[in-house]
PDB file of C-alpha atoms in Angstrom:
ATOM      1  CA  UNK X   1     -29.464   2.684   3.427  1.00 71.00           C
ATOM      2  CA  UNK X   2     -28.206   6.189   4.740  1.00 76.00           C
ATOM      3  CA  UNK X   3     -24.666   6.872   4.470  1.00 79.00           C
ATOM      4  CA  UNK X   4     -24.418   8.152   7.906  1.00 79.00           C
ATOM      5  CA  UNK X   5     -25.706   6.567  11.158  1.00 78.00           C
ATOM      6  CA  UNK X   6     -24.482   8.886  13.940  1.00 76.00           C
ATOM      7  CA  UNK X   7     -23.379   5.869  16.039  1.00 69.00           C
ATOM      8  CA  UNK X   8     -19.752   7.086  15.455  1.00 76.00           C
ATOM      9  CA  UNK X   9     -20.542  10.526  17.048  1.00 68.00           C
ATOM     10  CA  UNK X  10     -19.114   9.520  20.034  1.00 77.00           C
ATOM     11  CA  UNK X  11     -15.808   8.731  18.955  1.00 77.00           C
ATOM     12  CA  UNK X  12     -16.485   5.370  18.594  1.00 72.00           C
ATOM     13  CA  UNK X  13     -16.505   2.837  16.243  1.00 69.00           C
ATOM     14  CA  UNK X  14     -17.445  -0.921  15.771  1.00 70.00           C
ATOM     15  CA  UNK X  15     -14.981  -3.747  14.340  1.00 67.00           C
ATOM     16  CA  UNK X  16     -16.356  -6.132  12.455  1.00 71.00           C
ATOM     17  CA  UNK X  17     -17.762  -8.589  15.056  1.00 73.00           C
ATOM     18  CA  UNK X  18     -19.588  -6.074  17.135  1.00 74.00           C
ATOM     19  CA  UNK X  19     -16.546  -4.679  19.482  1.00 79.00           C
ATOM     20  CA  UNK X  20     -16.666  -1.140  19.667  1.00 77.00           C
ATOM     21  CA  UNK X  21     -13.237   0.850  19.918  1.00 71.00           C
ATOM     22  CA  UNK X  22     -12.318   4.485  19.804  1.00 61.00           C
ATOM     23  CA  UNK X  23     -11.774   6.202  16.256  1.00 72.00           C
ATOM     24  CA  UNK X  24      -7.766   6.272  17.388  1.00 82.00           C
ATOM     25  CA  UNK X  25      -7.150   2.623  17.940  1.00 85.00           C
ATOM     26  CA  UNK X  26      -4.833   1.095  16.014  1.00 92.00           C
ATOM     27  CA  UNK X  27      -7.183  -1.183  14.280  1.00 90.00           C
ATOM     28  CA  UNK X  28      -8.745   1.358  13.129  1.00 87.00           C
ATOM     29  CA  UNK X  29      -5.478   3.880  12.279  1.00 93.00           C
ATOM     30  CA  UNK X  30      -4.612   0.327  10.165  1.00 94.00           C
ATOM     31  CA  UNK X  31      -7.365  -0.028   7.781  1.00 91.00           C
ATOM     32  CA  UNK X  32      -8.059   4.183   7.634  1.00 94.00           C
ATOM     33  CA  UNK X  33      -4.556   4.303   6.185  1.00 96.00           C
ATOM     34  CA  UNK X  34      -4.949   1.327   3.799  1.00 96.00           C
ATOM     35  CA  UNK X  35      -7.887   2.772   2.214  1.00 96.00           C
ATOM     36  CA  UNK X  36      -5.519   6.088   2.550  1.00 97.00           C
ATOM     37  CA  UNK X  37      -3.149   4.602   0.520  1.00 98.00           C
ATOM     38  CA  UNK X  38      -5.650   2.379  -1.451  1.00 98.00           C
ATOM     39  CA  UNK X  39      -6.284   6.252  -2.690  1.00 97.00           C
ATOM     40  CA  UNK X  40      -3.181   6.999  -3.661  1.00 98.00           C
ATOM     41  CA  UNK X  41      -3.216   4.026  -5.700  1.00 98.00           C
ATOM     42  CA  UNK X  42      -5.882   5.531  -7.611  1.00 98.00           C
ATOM     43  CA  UNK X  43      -3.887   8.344  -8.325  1.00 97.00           C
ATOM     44  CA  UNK X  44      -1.501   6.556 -10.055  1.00 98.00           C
ATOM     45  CA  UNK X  45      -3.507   4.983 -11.849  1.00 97.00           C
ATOM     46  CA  UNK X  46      -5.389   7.624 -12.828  1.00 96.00           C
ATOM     47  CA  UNK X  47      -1.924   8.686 -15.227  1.00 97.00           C
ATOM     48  CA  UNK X  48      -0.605   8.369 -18.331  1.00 94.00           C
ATOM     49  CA  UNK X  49       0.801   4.951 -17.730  1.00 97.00           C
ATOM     50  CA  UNK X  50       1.423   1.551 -18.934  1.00 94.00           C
ATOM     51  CA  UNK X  51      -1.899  -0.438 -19.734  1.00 95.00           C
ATOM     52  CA  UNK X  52      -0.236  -3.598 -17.922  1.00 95.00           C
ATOM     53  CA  UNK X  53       0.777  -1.264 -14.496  1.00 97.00           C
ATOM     54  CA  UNK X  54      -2.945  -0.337 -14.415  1.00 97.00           C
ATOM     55  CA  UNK X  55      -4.236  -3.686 -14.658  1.00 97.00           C
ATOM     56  CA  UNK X  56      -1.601  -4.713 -11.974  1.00 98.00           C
ATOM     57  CA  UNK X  57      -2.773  -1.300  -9.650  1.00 98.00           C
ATOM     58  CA  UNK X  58      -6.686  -2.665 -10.061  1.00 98.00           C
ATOM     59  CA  UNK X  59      -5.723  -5.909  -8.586  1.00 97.00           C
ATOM     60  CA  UNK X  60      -3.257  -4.212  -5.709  1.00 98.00           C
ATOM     61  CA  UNK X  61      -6.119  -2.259  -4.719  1.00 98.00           C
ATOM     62  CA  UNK X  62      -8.366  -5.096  -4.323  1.00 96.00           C
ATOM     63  CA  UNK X  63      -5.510  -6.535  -2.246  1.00 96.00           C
ATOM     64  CA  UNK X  64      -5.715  -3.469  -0.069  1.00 97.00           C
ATOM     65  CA  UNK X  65      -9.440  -3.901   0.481  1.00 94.00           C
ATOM     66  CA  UNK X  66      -8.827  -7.381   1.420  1.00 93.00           C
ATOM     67  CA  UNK X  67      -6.387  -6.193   3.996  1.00 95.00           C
ATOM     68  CA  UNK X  68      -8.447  -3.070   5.566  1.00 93.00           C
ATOM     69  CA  UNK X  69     -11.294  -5.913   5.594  1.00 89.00           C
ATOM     70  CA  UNK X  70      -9.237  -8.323   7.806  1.00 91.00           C
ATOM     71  CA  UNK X  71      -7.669  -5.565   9.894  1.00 90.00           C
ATOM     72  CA  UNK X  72     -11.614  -4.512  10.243  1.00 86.00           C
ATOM     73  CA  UNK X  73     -12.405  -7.362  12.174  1.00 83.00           C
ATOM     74  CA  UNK X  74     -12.407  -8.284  15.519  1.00 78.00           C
ATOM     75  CA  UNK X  75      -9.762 -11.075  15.643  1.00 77.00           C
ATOM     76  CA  UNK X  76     -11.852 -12.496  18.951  1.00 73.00           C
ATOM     77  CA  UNK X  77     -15.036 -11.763  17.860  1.00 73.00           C
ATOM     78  CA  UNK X  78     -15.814 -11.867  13.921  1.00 65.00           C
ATOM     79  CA  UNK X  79     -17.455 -15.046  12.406  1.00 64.00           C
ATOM     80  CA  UNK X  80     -17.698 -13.532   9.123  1.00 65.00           C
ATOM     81  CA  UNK X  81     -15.646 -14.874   6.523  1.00 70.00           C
ATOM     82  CA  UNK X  82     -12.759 -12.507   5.687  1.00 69.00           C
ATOM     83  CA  UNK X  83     -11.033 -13.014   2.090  1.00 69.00           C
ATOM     84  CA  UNK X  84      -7.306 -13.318   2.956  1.00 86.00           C
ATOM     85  CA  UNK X  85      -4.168 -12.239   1.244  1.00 91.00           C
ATOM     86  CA  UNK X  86      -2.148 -15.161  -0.900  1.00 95.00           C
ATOM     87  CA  UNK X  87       0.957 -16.332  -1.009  1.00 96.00           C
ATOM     88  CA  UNK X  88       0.763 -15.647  -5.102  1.00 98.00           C
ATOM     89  CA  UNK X  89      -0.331 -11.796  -3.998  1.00 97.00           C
ATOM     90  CA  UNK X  90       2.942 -11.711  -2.542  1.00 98.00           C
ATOM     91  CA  UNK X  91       4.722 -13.976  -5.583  1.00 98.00           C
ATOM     92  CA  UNK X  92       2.894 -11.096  -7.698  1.00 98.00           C
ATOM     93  CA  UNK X  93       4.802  -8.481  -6.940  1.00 98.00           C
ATOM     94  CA  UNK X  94       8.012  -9.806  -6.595  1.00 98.00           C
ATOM     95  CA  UNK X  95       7.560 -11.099 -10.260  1.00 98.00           C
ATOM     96  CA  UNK X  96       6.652  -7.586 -11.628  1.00 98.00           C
ATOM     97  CA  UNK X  97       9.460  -6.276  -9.761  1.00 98.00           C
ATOM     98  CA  UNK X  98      11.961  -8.586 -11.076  1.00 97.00           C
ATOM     99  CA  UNK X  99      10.463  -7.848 -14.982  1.00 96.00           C
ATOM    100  CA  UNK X 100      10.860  -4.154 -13.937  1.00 97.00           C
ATOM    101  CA  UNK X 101      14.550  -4.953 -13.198  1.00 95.00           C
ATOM    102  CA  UNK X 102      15.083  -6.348 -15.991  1.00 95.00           C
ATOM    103  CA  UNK X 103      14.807  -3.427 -17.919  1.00 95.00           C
ATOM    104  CA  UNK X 104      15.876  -0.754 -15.907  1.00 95.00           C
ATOM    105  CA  UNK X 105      19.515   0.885 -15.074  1.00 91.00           C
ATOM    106  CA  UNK X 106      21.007  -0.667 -12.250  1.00 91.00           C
ATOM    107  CA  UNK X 107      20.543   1.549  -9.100  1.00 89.00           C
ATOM    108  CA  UNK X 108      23.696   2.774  -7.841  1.00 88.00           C
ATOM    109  CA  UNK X 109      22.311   6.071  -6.182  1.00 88.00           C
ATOM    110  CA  UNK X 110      19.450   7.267  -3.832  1.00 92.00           C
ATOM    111  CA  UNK X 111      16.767   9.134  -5.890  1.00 91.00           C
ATOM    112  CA  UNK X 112      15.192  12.132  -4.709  1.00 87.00           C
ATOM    113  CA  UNK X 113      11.181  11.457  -4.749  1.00 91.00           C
ATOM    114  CA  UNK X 114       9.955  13.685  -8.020  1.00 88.00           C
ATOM    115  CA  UNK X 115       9.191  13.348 -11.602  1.00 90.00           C
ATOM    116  CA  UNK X 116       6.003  13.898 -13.335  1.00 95.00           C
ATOM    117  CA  UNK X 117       2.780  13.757 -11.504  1.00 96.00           C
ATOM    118  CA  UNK X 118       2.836   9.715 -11.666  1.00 97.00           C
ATOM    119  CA  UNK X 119       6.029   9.478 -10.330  1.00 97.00           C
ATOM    120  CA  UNK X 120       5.305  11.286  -7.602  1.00 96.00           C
ATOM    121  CA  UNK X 121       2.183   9.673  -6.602  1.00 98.00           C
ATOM    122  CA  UNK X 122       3.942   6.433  -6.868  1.00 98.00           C
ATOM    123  CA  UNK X 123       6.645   8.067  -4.466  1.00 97.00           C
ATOM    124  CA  UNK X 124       3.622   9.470  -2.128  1.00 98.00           C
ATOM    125  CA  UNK X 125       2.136   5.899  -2.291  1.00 98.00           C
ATOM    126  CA  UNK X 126       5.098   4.196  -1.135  1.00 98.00           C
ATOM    127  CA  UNK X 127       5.334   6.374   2.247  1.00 98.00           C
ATOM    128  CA  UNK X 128       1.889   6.190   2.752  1.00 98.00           C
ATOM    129  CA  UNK X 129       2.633   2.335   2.371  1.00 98.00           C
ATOM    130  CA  UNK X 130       5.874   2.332   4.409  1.00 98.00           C
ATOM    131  CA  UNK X 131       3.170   4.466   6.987  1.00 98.00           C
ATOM    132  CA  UNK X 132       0.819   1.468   7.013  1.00 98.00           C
ATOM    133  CA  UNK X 133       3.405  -1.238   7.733  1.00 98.00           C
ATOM    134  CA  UNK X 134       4.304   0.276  10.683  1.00 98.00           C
ATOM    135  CA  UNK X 135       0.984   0.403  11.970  1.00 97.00           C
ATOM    136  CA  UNK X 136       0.018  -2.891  10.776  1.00 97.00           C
ATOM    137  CA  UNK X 137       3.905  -3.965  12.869  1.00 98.00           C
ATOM    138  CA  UNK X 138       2.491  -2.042  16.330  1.00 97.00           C
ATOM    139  CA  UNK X 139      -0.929  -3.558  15.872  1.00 96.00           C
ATOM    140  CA  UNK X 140       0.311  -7.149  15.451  1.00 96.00           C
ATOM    141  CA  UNK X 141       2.607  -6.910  18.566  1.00 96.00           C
ATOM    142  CA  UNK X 142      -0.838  -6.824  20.570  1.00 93.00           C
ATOM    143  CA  UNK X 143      -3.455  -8.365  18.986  1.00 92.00           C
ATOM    144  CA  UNK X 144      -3.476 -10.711  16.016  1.00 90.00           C
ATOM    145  CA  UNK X 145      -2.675  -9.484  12.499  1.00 92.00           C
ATOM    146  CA  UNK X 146      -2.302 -12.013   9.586  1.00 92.00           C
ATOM    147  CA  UNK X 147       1.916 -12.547   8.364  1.00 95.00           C
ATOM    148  CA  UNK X 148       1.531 -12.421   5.049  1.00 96.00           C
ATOM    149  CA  UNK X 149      -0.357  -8.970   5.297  1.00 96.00           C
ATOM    150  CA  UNK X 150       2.789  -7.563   6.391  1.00 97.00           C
ATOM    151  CA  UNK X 151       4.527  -9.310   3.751  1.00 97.00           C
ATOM    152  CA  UNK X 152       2.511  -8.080   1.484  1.00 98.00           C
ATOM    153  CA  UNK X 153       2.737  -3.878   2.804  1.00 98.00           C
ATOM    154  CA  UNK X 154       6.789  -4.831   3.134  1.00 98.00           C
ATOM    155  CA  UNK X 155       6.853  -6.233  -0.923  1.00 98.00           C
ATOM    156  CA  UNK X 156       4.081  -3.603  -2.022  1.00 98.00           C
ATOM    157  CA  UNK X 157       6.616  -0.524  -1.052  1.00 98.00           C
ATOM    158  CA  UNK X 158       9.173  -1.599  -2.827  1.00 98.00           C
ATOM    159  CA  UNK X 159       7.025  -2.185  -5.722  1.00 98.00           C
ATOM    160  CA  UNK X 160       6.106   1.292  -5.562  1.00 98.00           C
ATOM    161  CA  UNK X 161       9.163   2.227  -5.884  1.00 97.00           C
ATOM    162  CA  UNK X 162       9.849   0.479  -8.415  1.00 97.00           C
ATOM    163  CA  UNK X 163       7.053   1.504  -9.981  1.00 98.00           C
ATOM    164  CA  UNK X 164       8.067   5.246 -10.110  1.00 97.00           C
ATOM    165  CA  UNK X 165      11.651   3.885 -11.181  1.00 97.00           C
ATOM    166  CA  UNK X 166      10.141   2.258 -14.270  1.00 97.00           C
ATOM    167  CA  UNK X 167       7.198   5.271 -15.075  1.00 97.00           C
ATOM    168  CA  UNK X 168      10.332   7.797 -15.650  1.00 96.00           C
ATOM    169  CA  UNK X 169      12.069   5.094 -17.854  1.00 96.00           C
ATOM    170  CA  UNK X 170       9.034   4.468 -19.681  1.00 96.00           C
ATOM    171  CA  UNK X 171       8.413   7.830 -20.055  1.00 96.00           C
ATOM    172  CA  UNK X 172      12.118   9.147 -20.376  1.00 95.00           C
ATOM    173  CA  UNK X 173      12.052  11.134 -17.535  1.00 93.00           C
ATOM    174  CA  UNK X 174      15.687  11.431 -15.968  1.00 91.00           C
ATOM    175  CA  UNK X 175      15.730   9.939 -12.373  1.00 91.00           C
ATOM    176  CA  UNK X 176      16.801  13.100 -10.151  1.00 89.00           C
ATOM    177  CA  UNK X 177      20.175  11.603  -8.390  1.00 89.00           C
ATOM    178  CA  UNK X 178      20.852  12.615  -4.755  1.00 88.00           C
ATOM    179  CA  UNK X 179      24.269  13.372  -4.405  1.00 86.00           C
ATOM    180  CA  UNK X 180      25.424  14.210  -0.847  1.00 85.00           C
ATOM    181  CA  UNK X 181      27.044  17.474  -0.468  1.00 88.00           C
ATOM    182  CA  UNK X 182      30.266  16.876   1.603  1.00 86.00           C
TER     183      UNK X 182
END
């Protein structure tokens, strides 16, 4: 099979299900920016970080290919069977989270975004994630987008947050306070 088949020349594209769209829909800016951030994932996990983060990273990008797979499809059109997103994906994350919390200083400030490289890619991550909700958000408002898929983006940015909150603690990196000049 060739990797390219110059039926996208046109500035089309097909769905899943046969419908073709143009490259700029927003089905299509939906799934281009989960594998986006599916990259970024990589990234992080491509650090010097906790074995049990990566493990949880390798299963949050498997998540995100679920997701760009159901946002792929024609909701009208598609008979294929689509994997969906769990209510224990969601569960997931809210569990790590709470572990995280559990060992880090309370927050009491905004943090600027930096660190080490792994901090910052989890900080990069989380826009490109905040990014992809609000796509996902504009596409559901006109054609059908599963809930817990933006349950999922919505818990999944905080995560990464968390994330680059518990990589500087790990790795006793001092988080960088903002403090508003007045």
């Amino acid at each position: 099979m060739k990797i390219y088949t110059k039926t996208g020349d046109s500035g089309y594209t097909s769905l899943i299900g046969g419908t073709r769209v143009p490259k700029h829909h927003l089905r299509i800016e939906s799934y281009g920016t989960m594998d986006e951030l599916n990259s970024y994932i990589g990234l992080i996990w491509g650090q010097e970080i906790d074995g049990q983060d990566r493990l949880l990273l390798k299963e949050i990008q498997d998540r995100l290919f679920t997701i760009g797979a159901s946002l792929a499809a024609d909701p009208e059109k598609s008979s294929m069977k689509i994997p969906d997103i769990h209510l224990k994906d969601i569960e997931l994350l809210e569990t790590e989270m709470d572990r995280m919390e559990g060992v880090l200083p309370q927050l009491k400030h905004f943090i600027l975004p930096r660190g080490n490289n792994a901090i910052a890619f989890c900080h990069l991550a989380r826009c490109v994630c905040r990014r992809a909700e609000r796509i996902v958000v504009s596409l559901s408002e006109e054609s059908f987008v599963e809930e817990k898929v933006k349950i999922y983006l919505n818990r999944l940015s905080d995560y990464l947050f968390m994330l680059a909150r518990k990589i500087g603690h790990d790795q006793n990196i001092a988080e960088n306070k903002w403090v508003p000049r007045i």
